[in-house]
Tab-separated table of C-alpha atoms and ligand atoms in Angstrom:
chain	number	residue	atom	x	y	z
A	212	MET	CA	-16.743	11.307	-23.044
A	213	ALA	CA	-20.099	9.857	-24.115
A	214	LYS	CA	-18.570	6.676	-25.490
A	215	TYR	CA	-17.029	5.842	-22.120
A	216	GLN	CA	-20.330	6.652	-20.429
A	217	ASP	CA	-22.126	4.180	-22.723
A	218	LEU	CA	-19.624	1.511	-21.786
A	219	ALA	CA	-19.971	2.234	-18.057
A	220	ASP	CA	-23.783	2.163	-18.441
A	221	SER	CA	-23.637	-1.218	-20.189
A	222	ILE	CA	-21.733	-2.625	-17.186
A	223	ILE	CA	-24.204	-1.125	-14.709
A	224	LYS	CA	-27.138	-2.534	-16.710
A	225	GLY	CA	-25.372	-5.874	-17.073
A	226	ASP	CA	-25.763	-5.786	-20.851
A	227	ASN	CA	-22.947	-8.068	-22.026
A	228	ILE	CA	-23.918	-7.733	-25.687
A	229	ALA	CA	-23.672	-3.933	-25.520
A	230	SER	CA	-20.457	-3.942	-23.449
A	231	LYS	CA	-18.787	-6.252	-25.998
A	232	LYS	CA	-19.996	-4.162	-28.960
A	233	ILE	CA	-18.960	-0.834	-27.439
A	234	ALA	CA	-15.548	-2.220	-26.478
A	235	GLU	CA	-15.115	-3.524	-30.040
A	236	LYS	CA	-16.112	-0.146	-31.471
A	237	LEU	CA	-13.684	1.720	-29.199
A	238	VAL	CA	-10.865	-0.644	-30.170
A	239	ALA	CA	-11.753	-0.135	-33.857
A	240	ASP	CA	-11.591	3.637	-33.224
A	241	SER	CA	-8.039	3.161	-31.902
A	242	VAL	CA	-8.889	3.977	-28.283
A	243	SER	CA	-6.249	2.342	-26.092
A	244	ALA	CA	-7.181	-0.709	-24.032
A	245	THR	CA	-5.963	1.068	-20.888
A	246	ASP	CA	-8.283	4.033	-21.522
A	247	ILE	CA	-11.207	1.677	-22.167
A	248	LEU	CA	-10.449	-0.031	-18.866
A	249	ASN	CA	-9.797	3.064	-16.754
A	250	ASP	CA	-12.388	5.442	-18.221
A	251	GLY	CA	-15.239	3.057	-19.068
A	252	LEU	CA	-15.116	-0.305	-17.347
A	253	MET	CA	-13.723	0.663	-13.932
A	254	PRO	CA	-16.096	3.641	-13.395
A	255	GLY	CA	-19.009	1.335	-14.320
A	256	MET	CA	-17.888	-1.353	-11.874
A	257	ASN	CA	-17.321	1.282	-9.163
A	258	ILE	CA	-20.939	2.385	-9.477
A	259	VAL	CA	-22.044	-1.249	-9.273
A	260	GLY	CA	-20.010	-1.539	-6.046
A	261	LYS	CA	-21.611	1.591	-4.582
A	262	LYS	CA	-25.139	0.452	-5.480
A	263	PHE	CA	-24.462	-3.016	-4.071
A	264	LYS	CA	-23.254	-1.490	-0.813
A	265	ALA	CA	-26.332	0.740	-0.604
A	266	ASN	CA	-28.654	-2.230	-1.253
A	267	LYS	CA	-29.714	-0.704	-4.559
A	268	MET	CA	-28.334	-3.682	-6.470
A	269	TYR	CA	-28.384	-7.317	-5.409
A	270	ILE	CA	-26.110	-10.300	-6.081
A	271	PRO	CA	-27.823	-11.535	-9.289
A	272	GLU	CA	-27.546	-8.042	-10.785
A	273	VAL	CA	-23.921	-7.728	-9.692
A	274	LEU	CA	-23.230	-11.087	-11.325
A	275	ILE	CA	-24.684	-9.967	-14.630
A	276	ALA	CA	-22.687	-6.723	-14.334
A	277	ALA	CA	-19.591	-8.905	-13.810
A	278	ARG	CA	-20.527	-10.922	-16.900
A	279	ALA	CA	-20.745	-7.690	-18.922
A	280	MET	CA	-17.347	-6.645	-17.534
A	281	HIS	CA	-15.867	-10.007	-18.572
A	282	ALA	CA	-17.364	-9.680	-22.082
A	283	ALA	CA	-15.573	-6.341	-22.553
A	284	MET	CA	-12.394	-7.662	-20.927
A	285	ASP	CA	-12.358	-10.498	-23.476
A	286	ILE	CA	-12.076	-7.820	-26.174
A	287	ILE	CA	-9.429	-5.646	-24.546
A	288	GLY	CA	-7.518	-8.506	-22.843
A	289	PRO	CA	-5.405	-9.445	-25.856
A	290	LEU	CA	-4.454	-5.765	-26.278
A	291	LEU	CA	-3.551	-5.347	-22.617
A	292	THR	CA	-1.352	-8.403	-22.817
A	293	GLU	CA	0.354	-7.393	-26.056
A	294	SER	CA	3.953	-6.642	-25.330
A	295	GLY	CA	7.370	-6.569	-26.878
A	296	GLU	CA	8.932	-8.005	-23.748
A	297	GLN	CA	8.788	-11.700	-23.108
A	298	GLY	CA	10.186	-14.246	-20.748
A	299	LYS	CA	10.515	-12.412	-17.441
A	300	GLY	CA	9.407	-15.594	-15.657
A	301	SER	CA	6.281	-17.259	-14.329
A	302	ILE	CA	3.884	-15.851	-11.766
A	303	ALA	CA	0.994	-17.828	-10.290
A	304	ILE	CA	-2.049	-15.853	-9.230
A	305	GLY	CA	-5.260	-16.916	-7.522
A	306	THR	CA	-8.114	-15.714	-5.336
A	307	VAL	CA	-7.841	-17.189	-1.846
A	308	GLN	CA	-10.105	-19.849	-0.389
A	309	GLY	CA	-13.668	-18.772	0.349
A	310	ASP	CA	-13.495	-15.897	-2.116
A	311	LEU	CA	-15.064	-15.974	-5.580
A	312	HIS	CA	-14.197	-12.458	-6.778
A	313	ASP	CA	-12.062	-12.769	-9.899
A	314	ILE	CA	-12.373	-9.581	-11.936
A	315	GLY	CA	-9.429	-7.846	-10.242
A	316	LYS	CA	-7.312	-10.999	-10.260
A	317	ASN	CA	-7.969	-11.469	-13.981
A	318	LEU	CA	-6.999	-7.869	-14.694
A	319	VAL	CA	-3.783	-8.233	-12.737
A	320	GLY	CA	-3.068	-11.437	-14.692
A	321	MET	CA	-3.668	-9.691	-18.018
A	322	MET	CA	-1.451	-6.751	-17.108
A	323	LEU	CA	1.324	-9.064	-15.904
A	324	GLU	CA	1.158	-10.929	-19.211
A	325	GLY	CA	1.365	-7.575	-20.949
A	326	GLY	CA	4.410	-6.839	-18.789
A	327	GLY	CA	6.191	-9.909	-20.131
A	328	TYR	CA	5.388	-12.530	-17.500
A	329	ASN	CA	3.998	-15.996	-18.029
A	330	VAL	CA	0.901	-16.104	-15.815
A	331	VAL	CA	-0.389	-19.300	-14.245
A	332	ASP	CA	-3.998	-18.667	-13.196
A	333	LEU	CA	-4.927	-20.849	-10.224
A	334	GLY	CA	-8.546	-19.656	-10.311
A	335	VAL	CA	-10.824	-18.653	-7.434
A	336	ASP	CA	-11.499	-20.205	-4.019
A	337	VAL	CA	-7.964	-21.599	-4.091
A	338	PRO	CA	-7.002	-23.681	-1.049
A	339	SER	CA	-3.630	-22.959	0.592
A	340	GLU	CA	-2.206	-26.317	-0.482
A	341	LYS	CA	-2.679	-25.447	-4.127
A	342	TYR	CA	-0.461	-22.360	-3.750
A	343	ILE	CA	2.164	-24.428	-1.947
A	344	GLU	CA	2.070	-27.070	-4.700
A	345	ALA	CA	2.425	-24.339	-7.327
A	346	ALA	CA	5.405	-22.839	-5.466
A	347	LYS	CA	7.055	-26.259	-5.246
A	348	GLU	CA	6.834	-26.790	-8.969
A	349	GLY	CA	9.873	-24.582	-8.908
A	350	LYS	CA	9.643	-22.393	-11.963
A	351	LEU	CA	7.585	-19.679	-10.266
A	352	LYS	CA	9.170	-16.338	-9.555
A	353	ILE	CA	6.250	-14.837	-7.637
A	354	ILE	CA	2.936	-15.942	-6.153
A	355	GLY	CA	0.044	-13.457	-6.286
A	356	LEU	CA	-2.826	-13.629	-3.812
A	357	SER	CA	-6.108	-11.778	-4.286
A	358	ALA	CA	-8.850	-11.260	-1.673
A	359	LEU	CA	-11.912	-9.026	-1.840
A	360	LEU	CA	-13.550	-9.944	1.447
A	361	THR	CA	-12.392	-8.964	4.920
A	362	THR	CA	-13.341	-12.507	5.947
A	363	THR	CA	-10.947	-14.109	3.430
A	364	MET	CA	-7.966	-11.794	4.034
A	365	PRO	CA	-6.635	-13.985	6.909
A	366	ALA	CA	-6.231	-16.868	4.423
A	367	MET	CA	-3.360	-14.845	2.932
A	368	LYS	CA	-1.413	-15.004	6.182
A	369	GLU	CA	-1.995	-18.748	6.401
A	370	ILE	CA	-0.565	-19.224	2.919
A	371	ILE	CA	2.447	-16.993	3.617
A	372	ASP	CA	3.143	-18.775	6.930
A	373	ALA	CA	2.863	-22.186	5.265
A	374	LEU	CA	5.265	-21.128	2.497
A	375	LYS	CA	7.766	-19.782	5.043
A	376	ALA	CA	7.529	-22.924	7.181
A	377	ASP	CA	8.641	-25.187	4.351
A	378	PRO	CA	12.344	-24.918	3.430
A	379	GLU	CA	11.487	-25.693	-0.195
A	380	THR	CA	9.253	-22.624	-0.468
A	381	ALA	CA	10.632	-20.359	2.283
A	382	ASP	CA	12.129	-17.866	-0.166
A	383	ALA	CA	8.999	-17.590	-2.364
A	384	LYS	CA	8.033	-14.009	-3.129
A	385	VAL	CA	4.386	-13.279	-2.398
A	386	MET	CA	2.504	-10.246	-3.624
A	387	VAL	CA	-0.966	-9.478	-2.349
A	388	GLY	CA	-3.839	-7.276	-3.479
A	389	GLY	CA	-7.584	-6.696	-3.427
A	390	ALA	CA	-9.849	-3.787	-2.521
A	391	PRO	CA	-9.818	-4.222	1.292
A	392	LEU	CA	-6.020	-4.559	1.511
A	393	THR	CA	-3.499	-1.920	2.530
A	394	GLN	CA	0.274	-1.744	2.591
A	395	GLU	CA	0.124	-1.937	6.402
A	396	TYR	CA	-1.936	-5.122	6.260
A	397	ALA	CA	0.419	-6.639	3.693
A	398	ASP	CA	3.384	-5.818	5.951
A	399	SER	CA	1.646	-7.240	9.002
A	400	ILE	CA	1.143	-10.654	7.347
A	401	GLY	CA	4.687	-10.808	6.004
A	402	ALA	CA	3.873	-10.397	2.281
A	403	THR	CA	6.833	-9.498	0.067
A	404	GLY	CA	4.804	-6.789	-1.664
A	405	TYR	CA	1.431	-5.096	-2.100
A	406	ALA	CA	-0.020	-3.190	-5.063
A	407	PRO	CA	-3.322	-1.288	-5.104
A	408	ASP	CA	-4.130	-1.867	-8.785
A	409	ALA	CA	-3.260	-3.930	-11.825
A	410	ALA	CA	-0.856	-1.421	-13.384
A	411	SER	CA	1.183	-1.048	-10.205
A	412	ALA	CA	1.144	-4.843	-9.797
A	413	VAL	CA	3.412	-5.009	-12.865
A	414	ASP	CA	5.783	-2.401	-11.386
A	415	LEU	CA	5.783	-4.360	-8.150
A	416	ALA	CA	6.570	-7.635	-9.931
A	417	ASP	CA	9.426	-5.927	-11.794
A	418	LYS	CA	10.745	-4.563	-8.503
A	419	LEU	CA	10.537	-7.930	-6.752
A	420	MET	CA	12.315	-9.543	-9.691
A	421	GLY	CA	15.022	-6.904	-9.702
A	422	HIS	CA	14.057	-5.670	-13.206
A	423	ILE	CA	13.805	-2.077	-11.912
B	139	B12	C1	-18.484	-7.924	-8.495
B	139	B12	C2	-18.660	-8.189	-7.019
B	139	B12	C3	-19.180	-9.432	-6.645
B	139	B12	C4	-19.493	-10.548	-7.646
B	139	B12	C5	-18.145	-11.203	-8.064
B	139	B12	C6	-18.155	-11.647	-9.522
B	139	B12	C7	-16.771	-11.972	-9.999
B	139	B12	N1	-16.742	-12.854	-10.982
B	139	B12	O1	-15.743	-11.482	-9.537
B	139	B12	C8	-20.407	-11.491	-6.794
B	139	B12	C9	-21.838	-11.148	-7.032
B	139	B12	C10	-20.174	-12.983	-7.035
B	139	B12	C11	-20.043	-11.056	-5.374
B	139	B12	C12	-20.341	-11.841	-4.274
B	139	B12	C13	-20.135	-11.430	-2.967
B	139	B12	N2	-19.689	-10.230	-2.555
B	139	B12	CO1	-18.908	-8.906	-3.778
B	139	B12	N3	-18.452	-7.395	-4.757
B	139	B12	C14	-18.327	-7.192	-6.047
B	139	B12	C15	-17.947	-5.710	-6.287
B	139	B12	C16	-19.212	-4.963	-6.662
B	139	B12	C17	-16.901	-5.421	-7.348
B	139	B12	C18	-15.572	-6.159	-7.201
B	139	B12	C19	-14.772	-5.946	-8.458
B	139	B12	O2	-14.792	-6.798	-9.346
B	139	B12	N4	-14.145	-4.765	-8.596
B	139	B12	C20	-13.403	-4.386	-9.790
B	139	B12	C21	-11.973	-4.935	-9.719
B	139	B12	C22	-11.216	-4.557	-10.985
B	139	B12	O3	-11.333	-4.350	-8.626
B	139	B12	P1	-10.563	-5.193	-7.510
B	139	B12	O4	-11.148	-6.548	-7.409
B	139	B12	O5	-10.428	-4.385	-6.280
B	139	B12	O6	-9.112	-5.432	-8.113
B	139	B12	C23	-8.149	-4.410	-8.291
B	139	B12	C24	-7.230	-4.198	-7.079
B	139	B12	O7	-7.817	-4.532	-5.841
B	139	B12	C25	-5.991	-4.978	-7.391
B	139	B12	N5	-5.907	-6.401	-7.081
B	139	B12	C26	-6.885	-7.345	-6.981
B	139	B12	N6	-6.364	-8.548	-6.767
B	139	B12	C27	-5.022	-8.400	-6.725
B	139	B12	C28	-3.999	-9.340	-6.518
B	139	B12	C29	-2.695	-8.910	-6.510
B	139	B12	C30	-1.603	-9.910	-6.310
B	139	B12	C31	-2.391	-7.533	-6.673
B	139	B12	C32	-0.981	-7.085	-6.602
B	139	B12	C33	-3.418	-6.596	-6.886
B	139	B12	C34	-4.712	-7.033	-6.909
B	139	B12	O8	-5.906	-4.838	-8.808
B	139	B12	C35	-7.213	-4.922	-9.374
B	139	B12	C36	-7.254	-4.170	-10.667
B	139	B12	O9	-6.884	-2.823	-10.557
B	139	B12	C37	-17.385	-5.323	-4.868
B	139	B12	C38	-17.440	-3.837	-4.524
B	139	B12	C39	-16.133	-3.133	-4.726
B	139	B12	N7	-16.223	-1.876	-5.015
B	139	B12	O10	-15.060	-3.703	-4.627
B	139	B12	C40	-18.207	-6.216	-3.948
B	139	B12	C41	-17.660	-6.611	-2.582
B	139	B12	C42	-16.192	-6.992	-2.667
B	139	B12	N8	-18.448	-7.818	-2.273
B	139	B12	C43	-18.827	-7.884	-1.038
B	139	B12	C44	-19.613	-8.928	-0.470
B	139	B12	C45	-20.049	-8.740	0.980
B	139	B12	C46	-19.950	-10.071	-1.218
B	139	B12	C47	-20.720	-11.293	-0.708
B	139	B12	C48	-20.307	-11.801	0.680
B	139	B12	C49	-22.224	-10.934	-0.761
B	139	B12	C50	-23.154	-11.955	-0.115
B	139	B12	N9	-23.824	-11.494	0.902
B	139	B12	O11	-23.193	-13.086	-0.510
B	139	B12	C51	-20.444	-12.339	-1.805
B	139	B12	C52	-19.215	-13.218	-1.491
B	139	B12	C53	-19.013	-14.320	-2.470
B	139	B12	C54	-17.658	-14.983	-2.261
B	139	B12	N10	-17.618	-16.055	-1.498
B	139	B12	O12	-16.660	-14.501	-2.755
B	139	B12	C55	-18.299	-6.701	-0.223
B	139	B12	C56	-17.125	-7.074	0.685
B	139	B12	C57	-17.241	-6.404	2.037
B	139	B12	C58	-16.147	-6.800	2.950
B	139	B12	N11	-15.730	-5.840	3.732
B	139	B12	O13	-15.673	-7.903	3.002
B	139	B12	C59	-17.991	-5.664	-1.360
B	139	B12	C60	-16.836	-4.678	-1.017
B	139	B12	C61	-19.304	-4.873	-1.603
B	139	B12	C62	-19.719	-4.031	-0.414
B	139	B12	N12	-19.311	-2.805	-0.363
B	139	B12	O14	-20.406	-4.484	0.452
B	139	B12	N13	-19.461	-9.831	-5.352
């Protein structure tokens, strides 16, 4: 549909004013936040990823595309997080040390909130100790780790090993995600669970918590 194409184009061009306006218009036209995300924003970001890989877009342009994505996410975020369910527990989520990618992490956080969880966002470039501290605070049900770079994926294993080594945090549930990850990789580092996208992250959290 043309309206989704306009939204995708605004992400590719990095036009945060247009992406915000189009997202607002779609919301006003009663298009669901999930459709706006899946049919407009994600296809736009996928093209940015392809162009970046092919050296047709460079980091500054990708950053302004990310800014446009965030501008639209600010509009649909409250709708994604709207939910009848509340109080399933707290989940901390962060992007591992050395990694600054936060769009996927933020989406997972929004969807988890929408799924009834209280989300503690630890931010990006999060050192292992910060995850351990968060786990020790005690009220967390699950810890979510995000990594977008093959070079930062090993940090996930370090965090999981450190959690397991400490009796206070040994039974912490850890879910992992990010574009370069696979179920096999998640299994190999001893993660409790892996989900390929934000919607299945909520199903995974429910499963780990015994809600389904
Ligand atoms: C945007 C972007 C950037 C932006 C980030 C801006 C921001 N605020 O996030 C900027 C410009 C900063 C950037 C920088 C770099 N990037 Co970059 N970037 C991307 C790009 C184009 C899109 C990523 C994205 O946001 N996707 C959209 C989101 C929604 O998808 P997602 O992150 O995968 O998240 C979904 C799932 O994975 C999952 N998920 C994510 N996290 C979690 C967590 C849990 C717990 C769960 C369950 C699920 C889950 O759910 C999400 C929603 O569905 C990708 C290409 C790509 N196609 O992935 C490259 C990419 C990740 N970047 C890459 C590279 C190389 C870099 C740089 C090293 C470039 C450089 N030479 O400096 C730097 C590294 C900076 C750093 N230290 O982190 C490579 C990585 C290659 C590799 N094999 O490691 C990629 C794949 C591009 C490429 N093909 O070459 N990048």
